[in-house]
Rosetta silent file (secondary structure, phi, psi, omega in degrees, C-alpha in Angstrom):
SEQUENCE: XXXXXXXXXXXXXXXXXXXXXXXXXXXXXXXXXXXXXXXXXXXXXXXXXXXXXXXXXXXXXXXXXXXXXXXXXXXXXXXXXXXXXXXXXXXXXXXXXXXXXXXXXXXXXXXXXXXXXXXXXXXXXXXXXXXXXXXXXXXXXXXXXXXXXXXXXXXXXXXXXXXXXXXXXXXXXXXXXXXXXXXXXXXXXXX
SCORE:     score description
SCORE:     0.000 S_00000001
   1 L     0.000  134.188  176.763  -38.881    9.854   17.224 S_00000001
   2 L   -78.970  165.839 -123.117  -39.208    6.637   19.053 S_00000001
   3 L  -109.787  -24.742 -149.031  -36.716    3.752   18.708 S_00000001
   4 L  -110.076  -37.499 -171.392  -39.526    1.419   17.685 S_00000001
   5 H   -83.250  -29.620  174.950  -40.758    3.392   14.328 S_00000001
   6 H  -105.605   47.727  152.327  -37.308    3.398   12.876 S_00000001
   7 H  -128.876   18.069  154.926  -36.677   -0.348   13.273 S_00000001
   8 L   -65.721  161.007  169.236  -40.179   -0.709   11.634 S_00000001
   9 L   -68.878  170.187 -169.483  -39.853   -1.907    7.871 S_00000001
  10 H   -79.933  -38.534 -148.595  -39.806    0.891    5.355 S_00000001
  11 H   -74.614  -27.135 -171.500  -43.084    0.026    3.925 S_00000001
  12 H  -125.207   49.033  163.430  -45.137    1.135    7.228 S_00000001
  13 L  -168.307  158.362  176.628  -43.158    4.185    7.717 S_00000001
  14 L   -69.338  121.473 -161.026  -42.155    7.450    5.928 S_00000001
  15 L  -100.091  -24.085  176.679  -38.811    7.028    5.342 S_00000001
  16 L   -96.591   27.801  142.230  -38.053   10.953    4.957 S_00000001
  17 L  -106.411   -2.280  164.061  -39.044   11.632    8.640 S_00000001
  18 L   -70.622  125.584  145.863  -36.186    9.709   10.229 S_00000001
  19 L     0.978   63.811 -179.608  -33.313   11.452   11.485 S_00000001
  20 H   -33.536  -32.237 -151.549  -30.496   11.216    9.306 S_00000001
  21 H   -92.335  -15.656 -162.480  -27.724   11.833   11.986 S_00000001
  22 H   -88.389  -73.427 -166.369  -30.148    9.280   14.485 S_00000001
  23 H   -42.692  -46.227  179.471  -29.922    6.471   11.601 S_00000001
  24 H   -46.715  -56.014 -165.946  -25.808    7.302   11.329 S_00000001
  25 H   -51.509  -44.000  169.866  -25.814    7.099   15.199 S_00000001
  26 H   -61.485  -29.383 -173.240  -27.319    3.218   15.088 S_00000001
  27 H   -80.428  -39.615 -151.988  -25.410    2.047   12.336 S_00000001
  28 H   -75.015  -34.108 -172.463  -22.268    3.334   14.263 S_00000001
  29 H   -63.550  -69.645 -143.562  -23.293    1.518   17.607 S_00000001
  30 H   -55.966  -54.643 -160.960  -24.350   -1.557   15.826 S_00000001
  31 H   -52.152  -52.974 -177.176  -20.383   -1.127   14.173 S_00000001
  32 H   -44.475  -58.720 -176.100  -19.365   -0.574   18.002 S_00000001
  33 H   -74.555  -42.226 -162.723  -20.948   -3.794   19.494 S_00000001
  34 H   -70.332  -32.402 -151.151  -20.047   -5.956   16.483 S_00000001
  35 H  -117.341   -0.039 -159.199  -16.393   -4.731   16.057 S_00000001
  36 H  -137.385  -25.902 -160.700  -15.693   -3.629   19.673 S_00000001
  37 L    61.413   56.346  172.653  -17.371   -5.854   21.946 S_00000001
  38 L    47.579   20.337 -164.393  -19.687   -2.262   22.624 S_00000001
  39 L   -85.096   93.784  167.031  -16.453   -0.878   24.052 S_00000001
  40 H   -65.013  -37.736  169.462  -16.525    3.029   23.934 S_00000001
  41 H   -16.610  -65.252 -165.001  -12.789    2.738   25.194 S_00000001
  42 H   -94.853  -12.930  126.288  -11.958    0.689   22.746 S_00000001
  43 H   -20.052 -109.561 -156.160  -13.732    2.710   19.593 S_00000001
  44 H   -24.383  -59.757 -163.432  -11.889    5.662   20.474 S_00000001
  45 H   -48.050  -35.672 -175.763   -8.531    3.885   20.865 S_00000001
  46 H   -37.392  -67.684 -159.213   -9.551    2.841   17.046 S_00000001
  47 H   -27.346  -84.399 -179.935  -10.269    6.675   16.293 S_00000001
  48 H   -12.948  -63.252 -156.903   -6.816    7.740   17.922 S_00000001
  49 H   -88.385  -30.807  160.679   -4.799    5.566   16.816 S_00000001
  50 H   -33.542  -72.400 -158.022   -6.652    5.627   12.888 S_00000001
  51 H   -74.527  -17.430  145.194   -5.961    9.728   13.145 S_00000001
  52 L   -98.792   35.922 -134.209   -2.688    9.460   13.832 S_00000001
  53 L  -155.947  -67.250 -159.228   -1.810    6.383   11.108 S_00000001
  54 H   -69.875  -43.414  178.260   -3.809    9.483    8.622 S_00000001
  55 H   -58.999  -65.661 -161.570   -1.564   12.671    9.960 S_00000001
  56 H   -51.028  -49.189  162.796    1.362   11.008    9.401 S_00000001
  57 H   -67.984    3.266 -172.384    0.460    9.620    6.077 S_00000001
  58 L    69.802   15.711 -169.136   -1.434   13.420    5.201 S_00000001
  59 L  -117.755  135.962 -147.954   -4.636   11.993    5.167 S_00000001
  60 L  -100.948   84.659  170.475   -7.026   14.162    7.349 S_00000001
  61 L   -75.928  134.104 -174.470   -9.865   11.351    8.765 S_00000001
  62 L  -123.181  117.742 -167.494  -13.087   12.495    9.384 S_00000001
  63 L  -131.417   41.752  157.311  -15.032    9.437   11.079 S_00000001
  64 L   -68.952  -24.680 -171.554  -18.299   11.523   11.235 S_00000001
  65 L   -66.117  162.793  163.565  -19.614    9.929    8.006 S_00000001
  66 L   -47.493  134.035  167.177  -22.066    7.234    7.693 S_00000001
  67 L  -102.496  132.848  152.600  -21.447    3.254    8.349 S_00000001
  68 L  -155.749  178.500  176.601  -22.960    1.075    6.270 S_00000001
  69 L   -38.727  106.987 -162.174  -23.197   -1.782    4.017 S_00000001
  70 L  -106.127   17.486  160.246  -19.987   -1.859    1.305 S_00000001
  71 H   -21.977  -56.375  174.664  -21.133   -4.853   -0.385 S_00000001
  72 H   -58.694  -35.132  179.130  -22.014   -2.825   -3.319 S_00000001
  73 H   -64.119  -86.645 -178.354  -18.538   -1.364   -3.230 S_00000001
  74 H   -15.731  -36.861 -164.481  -16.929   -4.572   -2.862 S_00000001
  75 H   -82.978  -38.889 -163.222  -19.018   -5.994   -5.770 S_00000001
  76 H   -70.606  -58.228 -173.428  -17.898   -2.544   -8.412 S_00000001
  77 H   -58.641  -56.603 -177.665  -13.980   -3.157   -7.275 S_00000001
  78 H   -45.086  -58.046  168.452  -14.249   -6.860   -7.870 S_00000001
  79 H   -39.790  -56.784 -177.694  -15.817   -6.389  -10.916 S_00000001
  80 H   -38.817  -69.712 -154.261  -13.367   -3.366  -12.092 S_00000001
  81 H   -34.168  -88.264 -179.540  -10.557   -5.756  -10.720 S_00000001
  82 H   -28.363  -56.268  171.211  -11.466   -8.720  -13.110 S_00000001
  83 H   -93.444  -11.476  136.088  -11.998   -6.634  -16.281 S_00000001
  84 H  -148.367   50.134  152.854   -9.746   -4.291  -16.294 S_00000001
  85 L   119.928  162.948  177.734   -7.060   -4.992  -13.735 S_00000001
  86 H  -106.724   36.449  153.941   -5.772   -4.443  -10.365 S_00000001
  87 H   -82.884  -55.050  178.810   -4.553   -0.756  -11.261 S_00000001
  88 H   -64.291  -30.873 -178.173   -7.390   -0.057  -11.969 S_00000001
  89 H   -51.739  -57.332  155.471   -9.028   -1.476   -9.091 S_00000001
  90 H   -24.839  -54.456 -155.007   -6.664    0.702   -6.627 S_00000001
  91 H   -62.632  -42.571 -173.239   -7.401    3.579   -8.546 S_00000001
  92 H   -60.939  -38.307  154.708  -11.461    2.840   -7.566 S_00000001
  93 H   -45.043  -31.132 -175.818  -10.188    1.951   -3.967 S_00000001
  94 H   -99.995  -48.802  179.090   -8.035    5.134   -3.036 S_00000001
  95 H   -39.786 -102.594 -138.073  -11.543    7.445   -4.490 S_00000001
  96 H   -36.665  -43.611  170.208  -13.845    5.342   -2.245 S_00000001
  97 H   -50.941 -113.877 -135.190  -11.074    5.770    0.740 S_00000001
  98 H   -57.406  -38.874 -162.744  -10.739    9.461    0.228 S_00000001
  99 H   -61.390  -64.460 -133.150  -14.630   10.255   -0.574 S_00000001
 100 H   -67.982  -48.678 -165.581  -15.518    7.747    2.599 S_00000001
 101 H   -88.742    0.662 -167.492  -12.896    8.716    5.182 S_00000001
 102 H  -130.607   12.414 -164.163  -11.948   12.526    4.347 S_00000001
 103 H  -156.286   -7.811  162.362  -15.277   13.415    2.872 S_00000001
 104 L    86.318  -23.267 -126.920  -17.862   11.643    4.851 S_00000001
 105 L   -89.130  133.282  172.298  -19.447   10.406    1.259 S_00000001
 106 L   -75.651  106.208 -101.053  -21.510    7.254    1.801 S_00000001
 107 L   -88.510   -9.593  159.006  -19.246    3.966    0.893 S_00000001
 108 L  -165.736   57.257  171.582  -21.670    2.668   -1.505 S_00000001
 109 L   -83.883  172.034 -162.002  -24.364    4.688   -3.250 S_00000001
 110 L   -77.359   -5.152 -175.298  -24.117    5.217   -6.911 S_00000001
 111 L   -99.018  -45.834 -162.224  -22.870    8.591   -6.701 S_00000001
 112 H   -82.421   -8.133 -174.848  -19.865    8.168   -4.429 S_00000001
 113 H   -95.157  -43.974  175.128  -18.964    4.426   -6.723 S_00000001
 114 H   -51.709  -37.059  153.680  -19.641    6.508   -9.728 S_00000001
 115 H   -25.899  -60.524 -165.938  -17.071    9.080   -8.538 S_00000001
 116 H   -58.994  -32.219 -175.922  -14.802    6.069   -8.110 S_00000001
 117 H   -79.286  -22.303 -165.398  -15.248    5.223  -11.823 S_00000001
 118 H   -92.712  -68.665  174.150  -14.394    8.641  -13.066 S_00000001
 119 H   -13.813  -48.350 -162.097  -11.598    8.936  -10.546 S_00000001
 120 L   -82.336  -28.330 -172.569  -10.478    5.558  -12.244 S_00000001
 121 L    70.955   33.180  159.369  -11.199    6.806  -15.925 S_00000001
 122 L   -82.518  110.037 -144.695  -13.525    4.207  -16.174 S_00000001
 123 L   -51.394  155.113 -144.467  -16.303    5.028  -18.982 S_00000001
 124 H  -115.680  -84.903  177.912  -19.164    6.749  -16.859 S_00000001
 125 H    -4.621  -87.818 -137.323  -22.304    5.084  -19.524 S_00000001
 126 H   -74.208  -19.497  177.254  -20.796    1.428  -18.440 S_00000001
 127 H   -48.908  -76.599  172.274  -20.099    2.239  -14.869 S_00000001
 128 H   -26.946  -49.384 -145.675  -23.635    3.751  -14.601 S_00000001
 129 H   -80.692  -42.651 -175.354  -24.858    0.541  -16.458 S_00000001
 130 H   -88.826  -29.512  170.572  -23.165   -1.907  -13.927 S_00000001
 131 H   -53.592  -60.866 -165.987  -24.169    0.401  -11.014 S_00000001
 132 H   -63.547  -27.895  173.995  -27.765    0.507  -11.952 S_00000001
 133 L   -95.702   73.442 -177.181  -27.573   -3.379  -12.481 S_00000001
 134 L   -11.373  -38.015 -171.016  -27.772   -4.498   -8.679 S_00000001
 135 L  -108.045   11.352 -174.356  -27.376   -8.280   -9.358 S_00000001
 136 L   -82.473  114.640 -168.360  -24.269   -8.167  -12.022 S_00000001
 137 L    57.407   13.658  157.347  -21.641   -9.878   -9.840 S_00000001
 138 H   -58.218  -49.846  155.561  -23.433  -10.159   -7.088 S_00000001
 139 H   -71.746    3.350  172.463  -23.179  -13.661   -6.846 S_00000001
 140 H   -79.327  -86.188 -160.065  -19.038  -13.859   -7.342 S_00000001
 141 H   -35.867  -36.706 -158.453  -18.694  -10.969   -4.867 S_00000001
 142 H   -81.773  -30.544  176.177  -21.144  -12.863   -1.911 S_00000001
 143 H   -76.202  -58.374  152.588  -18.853  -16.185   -2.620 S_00000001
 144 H   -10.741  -90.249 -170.975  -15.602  -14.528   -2.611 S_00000001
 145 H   -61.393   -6.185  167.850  -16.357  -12.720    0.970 S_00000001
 146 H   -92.230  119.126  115.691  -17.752  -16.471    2.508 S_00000001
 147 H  -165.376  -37.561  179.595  -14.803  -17.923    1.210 S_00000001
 148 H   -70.260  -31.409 -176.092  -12.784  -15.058    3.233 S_00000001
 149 L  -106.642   -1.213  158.095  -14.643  -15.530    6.425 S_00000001
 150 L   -75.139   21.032 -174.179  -14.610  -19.301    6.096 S_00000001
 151 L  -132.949  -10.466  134.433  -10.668  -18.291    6.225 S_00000001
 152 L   140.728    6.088 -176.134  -10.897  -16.577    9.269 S_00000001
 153 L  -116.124  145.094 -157.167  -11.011  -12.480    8.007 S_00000001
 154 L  -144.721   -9.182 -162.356  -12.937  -10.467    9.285 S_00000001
 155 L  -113.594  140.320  152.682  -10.455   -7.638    8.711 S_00000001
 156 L  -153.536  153.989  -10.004   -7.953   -5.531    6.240 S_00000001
 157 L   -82.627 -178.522 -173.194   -5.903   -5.600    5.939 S_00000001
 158 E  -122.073  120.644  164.339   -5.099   -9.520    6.380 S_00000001
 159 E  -146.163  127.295 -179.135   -2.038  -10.161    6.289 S_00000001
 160 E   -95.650  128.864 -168.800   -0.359  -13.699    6.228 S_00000001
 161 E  -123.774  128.637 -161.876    3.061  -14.184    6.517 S_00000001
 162 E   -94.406  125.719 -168.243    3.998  -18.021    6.057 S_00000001
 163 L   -89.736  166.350  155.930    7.004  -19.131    8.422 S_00000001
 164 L   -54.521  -41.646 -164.895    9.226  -22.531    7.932 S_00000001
 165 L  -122.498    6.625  161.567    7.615  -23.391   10.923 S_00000001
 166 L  -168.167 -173.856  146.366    4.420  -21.620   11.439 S_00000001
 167 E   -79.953  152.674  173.149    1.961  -18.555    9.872 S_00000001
 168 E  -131.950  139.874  147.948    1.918  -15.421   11.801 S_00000001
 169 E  -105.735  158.095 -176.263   -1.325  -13.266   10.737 S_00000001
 170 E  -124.712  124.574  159.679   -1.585   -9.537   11.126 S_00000001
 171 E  -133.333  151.128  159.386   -5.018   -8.121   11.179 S_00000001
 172 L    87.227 -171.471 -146.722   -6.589   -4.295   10.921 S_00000001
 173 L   -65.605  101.906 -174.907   -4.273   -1.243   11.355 S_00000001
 174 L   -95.707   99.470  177.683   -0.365   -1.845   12.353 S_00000001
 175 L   -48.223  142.924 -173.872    2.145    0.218   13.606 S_00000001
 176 H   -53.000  -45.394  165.792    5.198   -0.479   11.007 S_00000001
 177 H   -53.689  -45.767 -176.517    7.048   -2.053   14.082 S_00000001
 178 H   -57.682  -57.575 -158.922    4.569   -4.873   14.546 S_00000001
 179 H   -61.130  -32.360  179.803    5.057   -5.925   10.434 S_00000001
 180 H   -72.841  -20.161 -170.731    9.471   -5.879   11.495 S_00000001
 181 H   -85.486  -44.869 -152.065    8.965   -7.561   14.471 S_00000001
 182 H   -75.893    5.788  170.613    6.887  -10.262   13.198 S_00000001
 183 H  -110.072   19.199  138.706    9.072  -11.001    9.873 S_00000001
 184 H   -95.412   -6.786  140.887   11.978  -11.233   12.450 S_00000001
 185 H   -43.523  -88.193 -151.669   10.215  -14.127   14.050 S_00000001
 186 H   -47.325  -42.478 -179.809   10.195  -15.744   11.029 S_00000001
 187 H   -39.017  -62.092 -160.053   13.690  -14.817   10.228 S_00000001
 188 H   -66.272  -24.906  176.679   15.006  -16.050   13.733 S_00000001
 189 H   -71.071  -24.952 -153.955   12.707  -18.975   13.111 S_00000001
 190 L  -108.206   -5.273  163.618   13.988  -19.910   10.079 S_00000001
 191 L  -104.781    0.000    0.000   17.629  -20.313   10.436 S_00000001
């Protein structure tokens, strides 16, 4: 299929003759140039270092699966978070993690957030209910993440560690050594 009918709008195309695994392939480059500088080099090193972060912890990554937009997810945890808690909120967070990275499951159609909800023991009726209503915390959720990237993340995790005499941030995936060395900076700074 040529490159030009599936960057047409859906309206002047069939949407069930594009290429599932072709559509996968674009979203992942477009991931590649945004998050990589278009670096296969540095993608893989992600992979690599990602699949051995996952052995060690017993989690088997499979990073065959679709990329796409988690907005909706982001909007279902936030919600979850706020009404009943940030237990629960994990619990919806380690489903989407296991369907998305060990199961391929796309990070935020109604079946794999509905999952998340069960997973969570969250009532399946109001889940469904908040799923199906696209625009229920959509504006919290869209201020929230502007409010993150006016703060400079772009990343998770983010993590800020506030010094006597300066911040050190840590962002995306950290060998365990990186989080000791950098709160012995702070230590050594701090006497």
């Amino acid at each position: 299929m040529p490159l030009v009918s599936i960057l047409q709008p859906e309206k002047d195309r069939n949407k069930h003759h594009i290429d599932p695994y072709h559509r996968t392939y674009l979203a992942k480059n477009r991931y590649k140039k945004t998050k990589y500088n278009d670096s296969d080099d540095k993608m893989q090193k992600y992979i690599t270092l990602m699949t051995t972060y996952g052995k060690e912890a017993g989690i088997d990554f499979d990073f065959s699966g679709t990329v796409a937009n988690t907005l909706d997810a982001h909007r279902f945890i936030q919600h979850y978070q706020e009404e009943l808690g940030a237990e629960i909120a994990d619990k919806i967070v380690n489903s989407l993690y296991t369907q998305y990275f060990t199961h391929q499951a796309h990070p935020s159609n109604s079946k794999t957030l509905l999952k998340a909800a069960a997973d969570a023991g969250i009532d399946i009726a109001t889940a469904e209910a908040f799923v199906e209503d696209e625009y229920q915390g959509l504006p919290e959720t869209k201020m929230l993440i502007r409010e993150q990237t006016s703060n400079g993340v772009d990343s998770v995790p983010h993590v800020v560690i506030e010094g006597k005499r300066r911040d050190f941030t840590l962002e995306g995936a950290k060998e365990v050594g990186e989080y000791l060395k950098t709160l012995q900076r702070v230590a050594k700074e701090s006497t």
